Structures are given as structure tokens and as C-alpha cells.
CSV table of C-alpha atoms in Angstrom, one decimal:
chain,number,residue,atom,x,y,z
A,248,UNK,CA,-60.7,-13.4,-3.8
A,249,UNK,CA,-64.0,-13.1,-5.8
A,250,UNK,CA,-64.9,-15.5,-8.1
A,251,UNK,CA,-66.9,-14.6,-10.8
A,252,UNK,CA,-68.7,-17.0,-13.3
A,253,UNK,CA,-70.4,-16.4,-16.5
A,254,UNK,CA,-72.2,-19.0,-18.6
A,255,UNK,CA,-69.8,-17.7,-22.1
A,256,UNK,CA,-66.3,-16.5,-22.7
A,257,UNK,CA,-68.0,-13.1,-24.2
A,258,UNK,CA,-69.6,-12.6,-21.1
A,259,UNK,CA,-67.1,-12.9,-18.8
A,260,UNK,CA,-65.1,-10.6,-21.0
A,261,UNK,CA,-67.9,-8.2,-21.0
A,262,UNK,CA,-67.9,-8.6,-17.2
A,263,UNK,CA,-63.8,-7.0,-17.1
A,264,UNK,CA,-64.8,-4.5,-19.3
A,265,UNK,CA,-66.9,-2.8,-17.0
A,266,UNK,CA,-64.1,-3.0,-14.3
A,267,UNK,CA,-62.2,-1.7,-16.6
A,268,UNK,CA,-64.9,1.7,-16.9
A,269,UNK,CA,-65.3,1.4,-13.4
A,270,UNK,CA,-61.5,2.1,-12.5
A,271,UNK,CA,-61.3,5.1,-15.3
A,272,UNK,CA,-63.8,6.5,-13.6
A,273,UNK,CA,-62.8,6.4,-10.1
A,274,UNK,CA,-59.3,8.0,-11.3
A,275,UNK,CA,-57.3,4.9,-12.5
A,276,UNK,CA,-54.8,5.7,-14.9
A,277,UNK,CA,-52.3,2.9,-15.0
A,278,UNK,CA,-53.3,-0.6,-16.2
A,279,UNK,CA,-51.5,-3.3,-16.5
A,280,UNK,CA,-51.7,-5.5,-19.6
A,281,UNK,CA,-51.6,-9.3,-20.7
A,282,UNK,CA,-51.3,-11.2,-23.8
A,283,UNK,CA,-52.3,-13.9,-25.4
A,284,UNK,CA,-55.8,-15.2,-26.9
A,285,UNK,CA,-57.8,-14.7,-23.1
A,286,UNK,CA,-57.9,-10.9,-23.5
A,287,UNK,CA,-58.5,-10.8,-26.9
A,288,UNK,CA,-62.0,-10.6,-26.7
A,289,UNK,CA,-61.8,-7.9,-23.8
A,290,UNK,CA,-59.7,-5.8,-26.2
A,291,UNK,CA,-61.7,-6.0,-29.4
A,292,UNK,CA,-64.7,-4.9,-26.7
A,293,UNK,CA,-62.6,-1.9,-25.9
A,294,UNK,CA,-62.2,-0.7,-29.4
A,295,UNK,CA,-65.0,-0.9,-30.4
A,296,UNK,CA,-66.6,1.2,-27.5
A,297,UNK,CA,-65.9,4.9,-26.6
A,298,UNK,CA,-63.7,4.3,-23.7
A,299,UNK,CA,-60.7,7.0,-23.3
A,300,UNK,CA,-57.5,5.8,-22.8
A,301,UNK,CA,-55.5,8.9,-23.5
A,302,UNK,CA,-54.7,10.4,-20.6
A,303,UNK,CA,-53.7,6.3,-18.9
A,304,UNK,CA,-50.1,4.5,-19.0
A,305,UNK,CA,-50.3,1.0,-19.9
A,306,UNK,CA,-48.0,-1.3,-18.6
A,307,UNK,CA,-47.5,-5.6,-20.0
A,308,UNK,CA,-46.5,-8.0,-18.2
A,309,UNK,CA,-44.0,-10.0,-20.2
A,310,UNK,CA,-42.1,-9.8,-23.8
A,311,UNK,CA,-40.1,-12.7,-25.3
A,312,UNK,CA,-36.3,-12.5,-25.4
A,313,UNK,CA,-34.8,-11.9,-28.6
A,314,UNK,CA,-37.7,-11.0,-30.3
A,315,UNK,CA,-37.7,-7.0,-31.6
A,316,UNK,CA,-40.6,-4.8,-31.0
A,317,UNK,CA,-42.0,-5.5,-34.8
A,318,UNK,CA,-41.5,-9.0,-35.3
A,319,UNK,CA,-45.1,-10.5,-35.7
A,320,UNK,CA,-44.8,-12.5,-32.8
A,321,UNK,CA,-43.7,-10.4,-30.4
A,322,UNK,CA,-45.8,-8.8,-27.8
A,323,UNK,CA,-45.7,-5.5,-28.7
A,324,UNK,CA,-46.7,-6.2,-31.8
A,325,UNK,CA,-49.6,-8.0,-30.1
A,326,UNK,CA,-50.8,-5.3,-28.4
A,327,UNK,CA,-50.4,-2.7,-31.5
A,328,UNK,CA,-52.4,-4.9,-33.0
A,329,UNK,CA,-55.1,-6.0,-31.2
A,330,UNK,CA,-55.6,-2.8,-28.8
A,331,UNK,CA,-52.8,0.4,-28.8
A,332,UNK,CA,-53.3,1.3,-32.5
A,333,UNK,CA,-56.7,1.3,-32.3
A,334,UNK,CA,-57.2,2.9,-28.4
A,335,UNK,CA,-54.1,4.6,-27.9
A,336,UNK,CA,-52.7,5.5,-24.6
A,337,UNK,CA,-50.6,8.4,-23.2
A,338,UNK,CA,-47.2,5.8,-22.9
A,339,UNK,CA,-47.2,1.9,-23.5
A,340,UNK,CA,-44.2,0.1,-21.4
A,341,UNK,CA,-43.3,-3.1,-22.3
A,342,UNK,CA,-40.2,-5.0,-21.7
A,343,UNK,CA,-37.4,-4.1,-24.7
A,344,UNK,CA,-36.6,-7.9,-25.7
A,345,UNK,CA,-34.0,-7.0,-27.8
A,346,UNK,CA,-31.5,-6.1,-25.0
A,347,UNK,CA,-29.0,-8.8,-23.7
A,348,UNK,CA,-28.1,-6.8,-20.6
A,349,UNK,CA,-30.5,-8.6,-18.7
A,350,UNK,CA,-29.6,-6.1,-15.3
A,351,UNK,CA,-29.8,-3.3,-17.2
A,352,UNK,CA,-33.5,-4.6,-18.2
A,353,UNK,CA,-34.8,-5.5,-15.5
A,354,UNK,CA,-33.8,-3.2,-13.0
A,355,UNK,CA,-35.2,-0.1,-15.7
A,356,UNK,CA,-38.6,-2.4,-16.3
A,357,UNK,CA,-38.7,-2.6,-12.0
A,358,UNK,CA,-38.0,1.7,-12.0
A,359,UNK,CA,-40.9,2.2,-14.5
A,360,UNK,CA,-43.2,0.1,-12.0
A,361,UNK,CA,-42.3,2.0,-9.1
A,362,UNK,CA,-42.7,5.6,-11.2
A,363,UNK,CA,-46.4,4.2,-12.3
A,364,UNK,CA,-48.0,2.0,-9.9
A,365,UNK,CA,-50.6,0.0,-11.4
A,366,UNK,CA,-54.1,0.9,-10.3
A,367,UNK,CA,-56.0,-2.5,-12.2
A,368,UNK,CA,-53.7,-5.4,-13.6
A,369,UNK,CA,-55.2,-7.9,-15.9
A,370,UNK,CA,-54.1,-11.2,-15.9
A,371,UNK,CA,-54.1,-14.2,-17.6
A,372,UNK,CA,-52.9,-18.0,-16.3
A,373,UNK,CA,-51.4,-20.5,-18.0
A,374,UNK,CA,-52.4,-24.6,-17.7
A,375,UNK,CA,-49.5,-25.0,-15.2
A,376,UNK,CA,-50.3,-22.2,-13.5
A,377,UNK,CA,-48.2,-19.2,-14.5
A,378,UNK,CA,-49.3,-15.7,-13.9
A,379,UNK,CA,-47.3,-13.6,-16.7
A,380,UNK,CA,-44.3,-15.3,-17.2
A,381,UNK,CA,-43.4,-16.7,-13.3
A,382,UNK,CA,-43.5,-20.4,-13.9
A,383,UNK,CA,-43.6,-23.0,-11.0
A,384,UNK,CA,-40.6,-22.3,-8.5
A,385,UNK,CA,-41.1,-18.6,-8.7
A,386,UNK,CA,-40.3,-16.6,-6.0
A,387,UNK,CA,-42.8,-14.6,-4.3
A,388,UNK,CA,-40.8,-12.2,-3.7
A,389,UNK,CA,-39.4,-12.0,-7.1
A,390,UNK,CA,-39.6,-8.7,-9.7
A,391,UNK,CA,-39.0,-8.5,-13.2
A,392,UNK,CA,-36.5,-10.8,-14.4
A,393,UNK,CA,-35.5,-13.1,-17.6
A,394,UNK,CA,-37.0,-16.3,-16.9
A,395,UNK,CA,-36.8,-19.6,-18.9
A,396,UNK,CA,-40.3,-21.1,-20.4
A,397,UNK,CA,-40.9,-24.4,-18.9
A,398,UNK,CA,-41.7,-27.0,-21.9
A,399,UNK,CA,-45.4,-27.0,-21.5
A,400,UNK,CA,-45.5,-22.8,-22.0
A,401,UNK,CA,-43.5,-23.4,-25.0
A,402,UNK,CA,-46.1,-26.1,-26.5
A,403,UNK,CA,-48.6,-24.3,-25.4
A,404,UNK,CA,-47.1,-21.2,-27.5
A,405,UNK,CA,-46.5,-23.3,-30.9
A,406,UNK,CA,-49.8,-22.8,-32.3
A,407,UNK,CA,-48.4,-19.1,-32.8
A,408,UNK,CA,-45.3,-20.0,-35.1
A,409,UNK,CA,-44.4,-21.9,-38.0
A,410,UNK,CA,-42.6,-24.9,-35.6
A,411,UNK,CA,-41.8,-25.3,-31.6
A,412,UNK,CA,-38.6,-24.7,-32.8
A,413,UNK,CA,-38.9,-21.2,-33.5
A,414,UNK,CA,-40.8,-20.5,-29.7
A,415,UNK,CA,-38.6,-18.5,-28.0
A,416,UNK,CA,-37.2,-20.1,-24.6
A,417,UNK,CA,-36.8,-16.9,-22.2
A,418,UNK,CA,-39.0,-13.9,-21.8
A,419,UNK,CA,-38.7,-10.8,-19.6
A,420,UNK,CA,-41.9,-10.8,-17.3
A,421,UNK,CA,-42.7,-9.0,-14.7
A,422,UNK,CA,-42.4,-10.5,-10.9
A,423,UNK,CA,-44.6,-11.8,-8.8
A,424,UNK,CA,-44.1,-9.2,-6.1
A,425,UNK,CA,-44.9,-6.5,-8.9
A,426,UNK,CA,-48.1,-8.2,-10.0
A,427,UNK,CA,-48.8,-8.1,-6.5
A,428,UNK,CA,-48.4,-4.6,-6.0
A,429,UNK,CA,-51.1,-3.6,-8.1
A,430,UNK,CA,-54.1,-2.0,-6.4
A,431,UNK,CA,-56.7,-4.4,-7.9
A,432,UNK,CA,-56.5,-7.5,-9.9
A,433,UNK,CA,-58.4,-9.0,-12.1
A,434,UNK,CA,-57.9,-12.5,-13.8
A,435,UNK,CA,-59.8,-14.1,-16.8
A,436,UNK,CA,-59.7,-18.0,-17.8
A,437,UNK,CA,-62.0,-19.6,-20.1
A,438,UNK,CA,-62.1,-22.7,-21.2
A,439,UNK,CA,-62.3,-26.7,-20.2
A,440,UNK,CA,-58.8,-26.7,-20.2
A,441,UNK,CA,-58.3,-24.3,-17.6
A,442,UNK,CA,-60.6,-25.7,-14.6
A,443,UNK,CA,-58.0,-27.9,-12.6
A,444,UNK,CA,-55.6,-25.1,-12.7
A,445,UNK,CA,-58.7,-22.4,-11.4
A,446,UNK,CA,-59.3,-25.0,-8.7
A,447,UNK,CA,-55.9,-25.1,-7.9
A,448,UNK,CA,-55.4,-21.5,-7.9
A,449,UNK,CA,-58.8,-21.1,-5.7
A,450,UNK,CA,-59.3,-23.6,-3.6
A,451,UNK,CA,-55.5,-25.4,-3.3
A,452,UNK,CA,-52.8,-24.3,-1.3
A,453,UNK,CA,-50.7,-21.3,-1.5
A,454,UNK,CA,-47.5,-22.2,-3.1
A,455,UNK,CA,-44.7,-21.6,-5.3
A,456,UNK,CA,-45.9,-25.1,-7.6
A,457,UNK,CA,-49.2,-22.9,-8.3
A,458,UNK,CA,-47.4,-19.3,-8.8
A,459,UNK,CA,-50.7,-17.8,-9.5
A,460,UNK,CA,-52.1,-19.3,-6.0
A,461,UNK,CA,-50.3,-15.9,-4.5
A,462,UNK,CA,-53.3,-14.2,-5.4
A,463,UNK,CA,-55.3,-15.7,-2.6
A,464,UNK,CA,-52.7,-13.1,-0.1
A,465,UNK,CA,-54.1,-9.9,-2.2
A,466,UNK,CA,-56.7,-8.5,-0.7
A,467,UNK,CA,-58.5,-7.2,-4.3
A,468,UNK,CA,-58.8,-10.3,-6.8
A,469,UNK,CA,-61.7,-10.6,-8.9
A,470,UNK,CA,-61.4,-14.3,-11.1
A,471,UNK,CA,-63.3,-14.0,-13.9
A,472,UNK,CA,-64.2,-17.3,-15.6
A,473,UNK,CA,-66.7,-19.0,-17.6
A,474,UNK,CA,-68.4,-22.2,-16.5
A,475,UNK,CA,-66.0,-24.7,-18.6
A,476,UNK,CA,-63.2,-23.2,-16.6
A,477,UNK,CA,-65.4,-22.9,-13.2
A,478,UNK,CA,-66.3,-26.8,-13.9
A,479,UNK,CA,-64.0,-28.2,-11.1
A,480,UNK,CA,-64.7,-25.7,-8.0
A,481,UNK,CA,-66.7,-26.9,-5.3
């Protein structure tokens, strides 16, 4: 595991851009994808640049359940917005969180990871250490599946709807043993709030509490961070 610090969140973004060129231009063509307000930055780099995603598959790591495809909140609308419509790709996958037959789901989200194995997956982590959506008591071994948000996800999440009330509380994500597979990972945390949970990830123990600590048994893991969320490492 690499751990790469940068004194800003712009840099560090800046920093998995590059990776990002670097893989198209050693022959990557399937990315994996994440979410939330870490990448942002990343994506509005990749817009605005001349980087060619047209001939690449695209693949995200999680979509709430019982949210449709449009709905404001949802994650594909996310990524529409902030990346696809803008730098489009040859096919976008993301979990259909419309569908209630969760088996039906996940075992055609597992079949489109296994047709397209993902050359660089980008992740994200959350405060209590989830890596998409596998909260603490994941299962290593685990692929996708419809997993319930732990309270803290779902506060963490309220700043993006009207009340905690209307958070969903599942989401399809992608498995740990997917996220594994990929054949290099990178993973961007910024912020104060952030550093135990990098320490943890880093420096602590490998074990289903941290679900993101699996990352220490890849053998291609580049943490990018900035210094607020480096602050605790020794």
C-alpha cells in the first residue's frame, strides 16, 4: 500500500487524475467509479481536460435501494451529472435500484463484473470505515449484495436530502471481494475528519470492524490523501 500525501484536496485530486491518464494509456478500459463529494473534484478535473473515455466501460460501486435512475439523489443521477454527460463512456453500469428481486440483482451486477474486469477502481471511505457500501461486519469474501446503512452512513448522507428521514436505509454495493479484484486501486480521503479512520485503515489491523483495512492484502493500493486526513499516521 502506497500512501500518498498532498498539502490540498485539489492536489491530491490532481495527483489521481494522472493515474487515471496513466492507465488509459497503458490500455485500461474499465474503471470503476465512486460517489459522493471526495471525487467530485477529480471529475470536474476530467471534464474539463481532453481525456477520452469513449472507447472505456465504467462501472460504480453502489446505488441506493428504491431510488429510480433519475431521482436527484440517486447515484446515477450523480454521475450524469457531475461526469457521464459531460465525458461520456462507451457503457455506464450501475446497480438498477429500482428492482426488489434482490437475487436477480445482484447475481446480474456480479456477471457484469466478471464480463468487465476492472483495470483501476476508485474509491472513497466513509468515517467508520466503509469502502462502497460494505459497512463493519462485511465479509471479505462478500460480492454485490443489498446491504443495510449503519446509522452513522445515514447521518453522514442527510446533508443531501431535505430530512434523515428521507435517506434511504439499503443500497446495492458492490462486495468486497469485487473491489478486490480490480487490478489497481486507488483511494482518496480528504479532510480532518477522515485521519483516525486512514490510520486505521493503514496502520491498524486487518479486520472486518475496518472493512476498508482489506486493502492492505492487495498488492496495488495507492491512498491518496491530503495532510488533514494524513494528520494521525506515524
Amino acid at each position: 500500500m502506497k500512501v500518498l500525501v498532498f498539502d490540498t484536496a485539489a492536489e491530491a485530486s490532481a495527483k489521481a487524475f494522472d493515474y487515471f491518464g496513466e492507465a488509459l494509456g497503458k490500455g485500461a478500459s474499465v474503471f470503476g467509479l465512486a460517489t459522493g463529494s471526495t471525487p467530485e473534484k477529480l471529475y470536474e478535473m476530467m471534464t474539463q481536460s481532453d481525456i477520452d473515455f469513449t472507447q472505456a466501460t465504467s462501472i460504480n460501486l453502489d446505488e441506493y435501494y428504491g431510488l429510480s435512475g433519475s431521482h436527484p439523489q440517486s447515484y446515477r443521477y450523480f454521475m450524469e451529472q457531475h461526469l457521464f454527460n459531460k465525458k461520456p463512456f462507451k457503457h455506464n453500469f450501475l446497480p438498477n435500484g429500482l428492482n426488489e428481486n434482490v437475487e436477480e440483482e445482484t447475481a446480474h451486477y456480479d456477471q457484469i463484473i466478471a464480463e468487465n474486469p476492472i483495470d483501476l477502481q476508485l474509491l472513497g471511505i466513509g468515517v467508520n470505515g466503509h469502502i462502497g457500501f460494505n459497512e463493519p461486519g462485511s465479509d471479505f469474501e462478500g460480492k454485490t449484495a443489498l446491504v443495510d446503512l449503519t446509522t452513522s452512513t445515514i447521518e453522514a448522507n442527510k446533508r443531501f436530502f431535505e430530512s434523515v428521514e428521507d435517506v434511504p436505509t439499503k443500497a446495492y454495493s458492490m462486495g468486497i471481494k469485487s473491489i478486490m479484484s480490480a487490478k489497481q486501486i486507488l483511494l482518496l480521503a480528504f479532510g480532518e475528519s477522515k485521519a483516525e479512520i486512514i490510520k486505521a485503515m493503514v496502520e491498524g489491523p486487518v479486520t472486518t470492524d475496518v472493512p476498508a483495512s482489506a486493502l492492505q492484502n492487495h498488492d496495488n493500493v495507492v491512498v491518496i490523501v491530503d495532510k488533514a486526513a494524513a494528520s494521525l499516521l506515524s
